[in-house]
Amino acid sequence: QEQLVESGGGLVQAGGSLRLSCVASGIADSIRVMGWYRQTPGKPRELVARITTGGGITSYDHSVEGRFTISRDNAKKTVDLQMNSLKPEDTAVYYCHIETGGVGRYNYWGQGTQVTVSS
């Protein structure tokens, strides 16, 4: 069965750092894009960062650019998010996401990991 397992969330003071990791398993189709989303109460789930498997092309939300760095290991099917200079507004549940490039173009989601940044 397809699984995305996230880790690295926790409680950190403003200005601190966390590194989120996501390991995908059971994905039969070719992975096209890997990314991280986040969601807070009252707001829709939003893209934080994404990276393509082909060329490593990255895309960041304006609010995190310059502070967060996404990376991946295609062989290990992992995607990480290095989060520096964290702000209270970064507090959210962070979700790993994978989009496959096969004919079905499937989307897979992790269960989420809580990131809390104290002021």
Short mmCIF file of N, CA and C in Angstrom, two decimals:
data_model
loop_
_atom_site.label_atom_id
_atom_site.label_comp_id
_atom_site.label_asym_id
_atom_site.label_seq_id
_atom_site.Cartn_x
_atom_site.Cartn_y
_atom_site.Cartn_z
N GLN A 1 0.84 -1.18 0.00
CA GLN A 1 0.00 0.00 0.00
C GLN A 1 0.89 1.24 0.00
N GLU A 2 0.44 2.26 -0.69
CA GLU A 2 1.19 3.51 -0.78
C GLU A 2 1.17 4.24 0.56
N GLN A 3 2.33 4.69 0.98
CA GLN A 3 2.45 5.40 2.24
C GLN A 3 3.42 6.56 2.12
N LEU A 4 3.08 7.66 2.74
CA LEU A 4 3.96 8.79 2.91
C LEU A 4 4.08 9.04 4.41
N VAL A 5 5.27 8.85 4.93
CA VAL A 5 5.51 8.97 6.36
C VAL A 5 6.33 10.22 6.63
N GLU A 6 5.76 11.13 7.39
CA GLU A 6 6.40 12.39 7.72
C GLU A 6 7.01 12.34 9.11
N SER A 7 8.05 13.12 9.30
CA SER A 7 8.69 13.23 10.60
C SER A 7 9.39 14.58 10.69
N GLY A 8 9.74 14.96 11.90
CA GLY A 8 10.51 16.16 12.12
C GLY A 8 9.76 17.33 12.70
N GLY A 9 8.46 17.22 12.81
CA GLY A 9 7.69 18.30 13.38
C GLY A 9 7.92 18.41 14.87
N GLY A 10 7.49 19.53 15.42
CA GLY A 10 7.64 19.74 16.84
C GLY A 10 7.42 21.18 17.23
N LEU A 11 7.84 21.49 18.43
CA LEU A 11 7.71 22.83 18.99
C LEU A 11 9.06 23.51 18.98
N VAL A 12 9.09 24.72 18.47
CA VAL A 12 10.34 25.46 18.38
C VAL A 12 10.06 26.93 18.63
N GLN A 13 11.04 27.63 19.16
CA GLN A 13 10.90 29.06 19.38
C GLN A 13 11.09 29.82 18.08
N ALA A 14 10.51 31.00 18.02
CA ALA A 14 10.70 31.84 16.85
C ALA A 14 12.18 32.06 16.59
N GLY A 15 12.55 31.96 15.33
CA GLY A 15 13.94 32.07 14.94
C GLY A 15 14.67 30.75 14.88
N GLY A 16 14.05 29.71 15.37
CA GLY A 16 14.67 28.40 15.36
C GLY A 16 14.48 27.68 14.05
N SER A 17 14.91 26.42 14.03
CA SER A 17 14.88 25.63 12.82
C SER A 17 14.31 24.25 13.07
N LEU A 18 13.72 23.70 12.05
CA LEU A 18 13.26 22.33 12.03
C LEU A 18 13.51 21.76 10.64
N ARG A 19 13.65 20.46 10.59
CA ARG A 19 13.79 19.79 9.31
C ARG A 19 12.74 18.69 9.21
N LEU A 20 11.86 18.84 8.25
CA LEU A 20 10.83 17.85 8.00
C LEU A 20 11.30 16.86 6.95
N SER A 21 10.95 15.61 7.16
CA SER A 21 11.31 14.57 6.22
C SER A 21 10.08 13.76 5.86
N CYS A 22 10.06 13.29 4.65
CA CYS A 22 8.96 12.47 4.16
C CYS A 22 9.55 11.32 3.36
N VAL A 23 9.12 10.13 3.68
CA VAL A 23 9.57 8.93 2.98
C VAL A 23 8.37 8.27 2.33
N ALA A 24 8.46 8.08 1.04
CA ALA A 24 7.39 7.44 0.28
C ALA A 24 7.72 5.98 0.04
N SER A 25 6.72 5.16 0.13
CA SER A 25 6.89 3.74 -0.13
C SER A 25 5.65 3.21 -0.84
N GLY A 26 5.84 2.16 -1.59
CA GLY A 26 4.73 1.54 -2.29
C GLY A 26 4.19 2.33 -3.46
N ILE A 27 4.96 3.29 -3.95
CA ILE A 27 4.55 4.09 -5.10
C ILE A 27 5.07 3.41 -6.36
N ALA A 28 4.18 2.85 -7.12
CA ALA A 28 4.58 2.11 -8.31
C ALA A 28 4.84 3.02 -9.51
N ASP A 29 4.04 4.05 -9.65
CA ASP A 29 4.18 4.95 -10.78
C ASP A 29 5.36 5.89 -10.58
N SER A 30 5.83 6.44 -11.67
CA SER A 30 6.91 7.40 -11.62
C SER A 30 6.46 8.67 -10.92
N ILE A 31 7.28 9.14 -10.01
CA ILE A 31 6.97 10.35 -9.25
C ILE A 31 7.38 11.56 -10.07
N ARG A 32 6.47 12.48 -10.22
CA ARG A 32 6.73 13.69 -10.99
C ARG A 32 7.11 14.86 -10.11
N VAL A 33 6.36 15.06 -9.05
CA VAL A 33 6.57 16.20 -8.18
C VAL A 33 6.43 15.76 -6.73
N MET A 34 7.29 16.28 -5.88
CA MET A 34 7.18 16.08 -4.45
C MET A 34 7.13 17.45 -3.78
N GLY A 35 6.33 17.55 -2.75
CA GLY A 35 6.20 18.85 -2.13
C GLY A 35 5.66 18.79 -0.72
N TRP A 36 5.59 19.96 -0.14
CA TRP A 36 5.07 20.15 1.20
C TRP A 36 3.97 21.20 1.18
N TYR A 37 2.89 20.89 1.84
CA TYR A 37 1.78 21.81 2.03
C TYR A 37 1.59 22.02 3.52
N ARG A 38 0.83 23.04 3.87
CA ARG A 38 0.50 23.25 5.26
C ARG A 38 -0.92 23.79 5.37
N GLN A 39 -1.50 23.57 6.53
CA GLN A 39 -2.87 23.98 6.76
C GLN A 39 -3.03 24.44 8.20
N THR A 40 -3.72 25.57 8.35
CA THR A 40 -4.05 26.10 9.65
C THR A 40 -5.57 26.22 9.74
N PRO A 41 -6.11 26.25 10.96
CA PRO A 41 -7.56 26.36 11.09
C PRO A 41 -8.11 27.59 10.39
N GLY A 42 -9.18 27.40 9.65
CA GLY A 42 -9.82 28.50 8.96
C GLY A 42 -9.22 28.87 7.63
N LYS A 43 -8.17 28.18 7.23
CA LYS A 43 -7.53 28.47 5.97
C LYS A 43 -7.41 27.20 5.14
N PRO A 44 -7.46 27.33 3.83
CA PRO A 44 -7.29 26.14 2.99
C PRO A 44 -5.84 25.68 3.01
N ARG A 45 -5.66 24.43 2.66
CA ARG A 45 -4.33 23.89 2.57
C ARG A 45 -3.57 24.62 1.47
N GLU A 46 -2.36 25.05 1.77
CA GLU A 46 -1.59 25.85 0.83
C GLU A 46 -0.24 25.22 0.57
N LEU A 47 0.24 25.47 -0.62
CA LEU A 47 1.55 24.98 -1.01
C LEU A 47 2.64 25.75 -0.29
N VAL A 48 3.58 25.02 0.29
CA VAL A 48 4.75 25.63 0.90
C VAL A 48 5.93 25.58 -0.06
N ALA A 49 6.21 24.41 -0.57
CA ALA A 49 7.32 24.24 -1.50
C ALA A 49 7.12 22.95 -2.27
N ARG A 50 7.66 22.90 -3.46
CA ARG A 50 7.60 21.70 -4.27
C ARG A 50 8.86 21.59 -5.09
N ILE A 51 9.16 20.38 -5.53
CA ILE A 51 10.35 20.14 -6.31
C ILE A 51 10.06 19.02 -7.30
N THR A 52 10.53 19.19 -8.51
CA THR A 52 10.33 18.17 -9.53
C THR A 52 11.41 17.12 -9.42
N THR A 53 11.05 15.90 -9.77
CA THR A 53 12.03 14.83 -9.75
C THR A 53 12.99 14.92 -10.92
N GLY A 54 12.50 15.45 -12.04
CA GLY A 54 13.31 15.49 -13.25
C GLY A 54 14.49 16.43 -13.15
N GLY A 55 14.21 17.69 -12.97
CA GLY A 55 15.27 18.67 -12.97
C GLY A 55 15.54 19.34 -11.64
N GLY A 56 14.82 18.92 -10.61
CA GLY A 56 14.99 19.55 -9.31
C GLY A 56 14.54 20.99 -9.28
N ILE A 57 13.57 21.32 -10.12
CA ILE A 57 13.05 22.67 -10.15
C ILE A 57 12.18 22.91 -8.93
N THR A 58 12.46 23.97 -8.22
CA THR A 58 11.77 24.26 -6.97
C THR A 58 10.82 25.42 -7.12
N SER A 59 9.84 25.43 -6.26
CA SER A 59 8.88 26.52 -6.19
C SER A 59 8.51 26.71 -4.73
N TYR A 60 8.48 27.95 -4.29
CA TYR A 60 8.21 28.27 -2.90
C TYR A 60 7.09 29.28 -2.78
N ASP A 61 6.36 29.16 -1.71
CA ASP A 61 5.41 30.21 -1.37
C ASP A 61 6.18 31.46 -0.98
N HIS A 62 5.62 32.59 -1.30
CA HIS A 62 6.28 33.85 -1.03
C HIS A 62 6.68 34.00 0.44
N SER A 63 5.84 33.50 1.33
CA SER A 63 6.06 33.71 2.75
C SER A 63 7.25 32.94 3.30
N VAL A 64 7.71 31.91 2.59
CA VAL A 64 8.79 31.08 3.11
C VAL A 64 10.06 31.18 2.28
N GLU A 65 9.99 31.79 1.13
CA GLU A 65 11.16 31.87 0.26
C GLU A 65 12.29 32.61 0.96
N GLY A 66 13.46 32.01 0.90
CA GLY A 66 14.61 32.56 1.59
C GLY A 66 14.83 31.98 2.97
N ARG A 67 13.81 31.33 3.51
CA ARG A 67 13.91 30.73 4.83
C ARG A 67 13.84 29.20 4.77
N PHE A 68 13.04 28.69 3.86
CA PHE A 68 12.86 27.25 3.72
C PHE A 68 13.59 26.75 2.48
N THR A 69 14.05 25.52 2.55
CA THR A 69 14.70 24.88 1.42
C THR A 69 14.18 23.47 1.28
N ILE A 70 13.69 23.15 0.10
CA ILE A 70 13.20 21.81 -0.17
C ILE A 70 14.26 21.03 -0.93
N SER A 71 14.36 19.76 -0.64
CA SER A 71 15.31 18.89 -1.32
C SER A 71 14.72 17.50 -1.42
N ARG A 72 15.29 16.71 -2.31
CA ARG A 72 14.76 15.37 -2.49
C ARG A 72 15.87 14.41 -2.87
N ASP A 73 15.61 13.15 -2.64
CA ASP A 73 16.45 12.06 -3.07
C ASP A 73 15.55 11.13 -3.86
N ASN A 74 15.69 11.16 -5.16
CA ASN A 74 14.81 10.37 -6.01
C ASN A 74 14.96 8.87 -5.77
N ALA A 75 16.19 8.44 -5.55
CA ALA A 75 16.43 7.02 -5.34
C ALA A 75 15.78 6.52 -4.07
N LYS A 76 15.88 7.31 -3.02
CA LYS A 76 15.29 6.94 -1.74
C LYS A 76 13.82 7.33 -1.63
N LYS A 77 13.34 8.08 -2.60
CA LYS A 77 11.97 8.58 -2.59
C LYS A 77 11.67 9.35 -1.31
N THR A 78 12.54 10.29 -1.03
CA THR A 78 12.36 11.15 0.13
C THR A 78 12.35 12.60 -0.29
N VAL A 79 11.66 13.40 0.47
CA VAL A 79 11.64 14.84 0.26
C VAL A 79 11.71 15.50 1.63
N ASP A 80 12.63 16.44 1.76
CA ASP A 80 12.86 17.12 3.02
C ASP A 80 12.55 18.60 2.89
N LEU A 81 12.25 19.19 4.01
CA LEU A 81 12.02 20.63 4.05
C LEU A 81 12.80 21.19 5.23
N GLN A 82 13.86 21.91 4.92
CA GLN A 82 14.64 22.59 5.94
C GLN A 82 14.00 23.94 6.22
N MET A 83 13.61 24.15 7.45
CA MET A 83 12.88 25.33 7.84
C MET A 83 13.73 26.14 8.81
N ASN A 84 14.18 27.29 8.37
CA ASN A 84 15.00 28.17 9.18
C ASN A 84 14.26 29.47 9.47
N SER A 85 14.74 30.16 10.47
CA SER A 85 14.16 31.46 10.85
C SER A 85 12.65 31.36 10.98
N LEU A 86 12.21 30.37 11.69
CA LEU A 86 10.79 30.11 11.81
C LEU A 86 10.07 31.24 12.52
N LYS A 87 8.86 31.49 12.07
CA LYS A 87 8.01 32.53 12.61
C LYS A 87 6.74 31.91 13.17
N PRO A 88 6.09 32.60 14.11
CA PRO A 88 4.83 32.06 14.64
C PRO A 88 3.80 31.77 13.55
N GLU A 89 3.78 32.55 12.50
CA GLU A 89 2.83 32.33 11.43
C GLU A 89 3.13 31.09 10.61
N ASP A 90 4.27 30.47 10.84
CA ASP A 90 4.57 29.19 10.20
C ASP A 90 3.89 28.03 10.90
N THR A 91 3.31 28.28 12.04
CA THR A 91 2.62 27.23 12.78
C THR A 91 1.50 26.64 11.94
N ALA A 92 1.53 25.33 11.76
CA ALA A 92 0.55 24.65 10.93
C ALA A 92 0.81 23.16 10.98
N VAL A 93 -0.11 22.43 10.41
CA VAL A 93 0.12 21.02 10.13
C VAL A 93 0.71 20.93 8.74
N TYR A 94 1.85 20.31 8.63
CA TYR A 94 2.55 20.21 7.36
C TYR A 94 2.33 18.82 6.76
N TYR A 95 1.99 18.82 5.48
CA TYR A 95 1.66 17.59 4.79
C TYR A 95 2.61 17.34 3.63
N CYS A 96 3.12 16.15 3.56
CA CYS A 96 3.90 15.73 2.42
C CYS A 96 2.95 15.35 1.28
N HIS A 97 3.35 15.67 0.06
CA HIS A 97 2.51 15.40 -1.10
C HIS A 97 3.36 14.90 -2.25
N ILE A 98 2.82 13.93 -2.94
CA ILE A 98 3.48 13.38 -4.12
C ILE A 98 2.48 13.29 -5.26
N GLU A 99 2.90 13.72 -6.42
CA GLU A 99 2.12 13.59 -7.64
C GLU A 99 2.88 12.71 -8.60
N THR A 100 2.23 11.68 -9.09
CA THR A 100 2.87 10.78 -10.04
C THR A 100 2.65 11.27 -11.46
N GLY A 101 3.54 10.83 -12.33
CA GLY A 101 3.48 11.25 -13.72
C GLY A 101 2.94 10.20 -14.66
N GLY A 102 2.40 9.14 -14.13
CA GLY A 102 1.84 8.09 -14.94
C GLY A 102 0.52 8.50 -15.57
N VAL A 103 -0.06 7.57 -16.27
CA VAL A 103 -1.30 7.86 -16.97
C VAL A 103 -2.41 8.25 -15.99
N GLY A 104 -2.36 7.71 -14.78
CA GLY A 104 -3.37 8.03 -13.80
C GLY A 104 -3.15 9.35 -13.10
N ARG A 105 -1.92 9.83 -13.07
CA ARG A 105 -1.57 11.08 -12.41
C ARG A 105 -2.15 11.12 -11.00
N TYR A 106 -1.74 10.17 -10.21
CA TYR A 106 -2.25 10.04 -8.86
C TYR A 106 -1.60 11.04 -7.91
N ASN A 107 -2.35 11.36 -6.87
CA ASN A 107 -1.87 12.23 -5.80
C ASN A 107 -1.90 11.48 -4.48
N TYR A 108 -0.84 11.61 -3.73
CA TYR A 108 -0.74 10.96 -2.44
C TYR A 108 -0.40 11.98 -1.36
N TRP A 109 -0.97 11.77 -0.19
CA TRP A 109 -0.79 12.70 0.93
C TRP A 109 -0.33 11.96 2.17
N GLY A 110 0.54 12.61 2.92
CA GLY A 110 0.89 12.12 4.22
C GLY A 110 -0.17 12.49 5.23
N GLN A 111 -0.02 11.97 6.43
CA GLN A 111 -1.00 12.23 7.48
C GLN A 111 -0.80 13.58 8.16
N GLY A 112 0.33 14.19 7.96
CA GLY A 112 0.59 15.50 8.52
C GLY A 112 1.44 15.44 9.77
N THR A 113 2.25 16.46 9.95
CA THR A 113 3.07 16.60 11.14
C THR A 113 2.94 18.03 11.65
N GLN A 114 2.73 18.16 12.94
CA GLN A 114 2.48 19.46 13.53
C GLN A 114 3.78 20.23 13.73
N VAL A 115 3.77 21.48 13.29
CA VAL A 115 4.86 22.41 13.54
C VAL A 115 4.28 23.58 14.31
N THR A 116 4.83 23.83 15.49
CA THR A 116 4.37 24.93 16.32
C THR A 116 5.55 25.83 16.64
N VAL A 117 5.41 27.10 16.31
CA VAL A 117 6.46 28.08 16.55
C VAL A 117 5.95 29.05 17.60
N SER A 118 6.61 29.09 18.72
CA SER A 118 6.20 29.96 19.82
C SER A 118 6.79 31.34 19.63
N SER A 119 6.07 32.32 20.13
CA SER A 119 6.51 33.70 20.03
C SER A 119 7.37 34.12 21.20
#
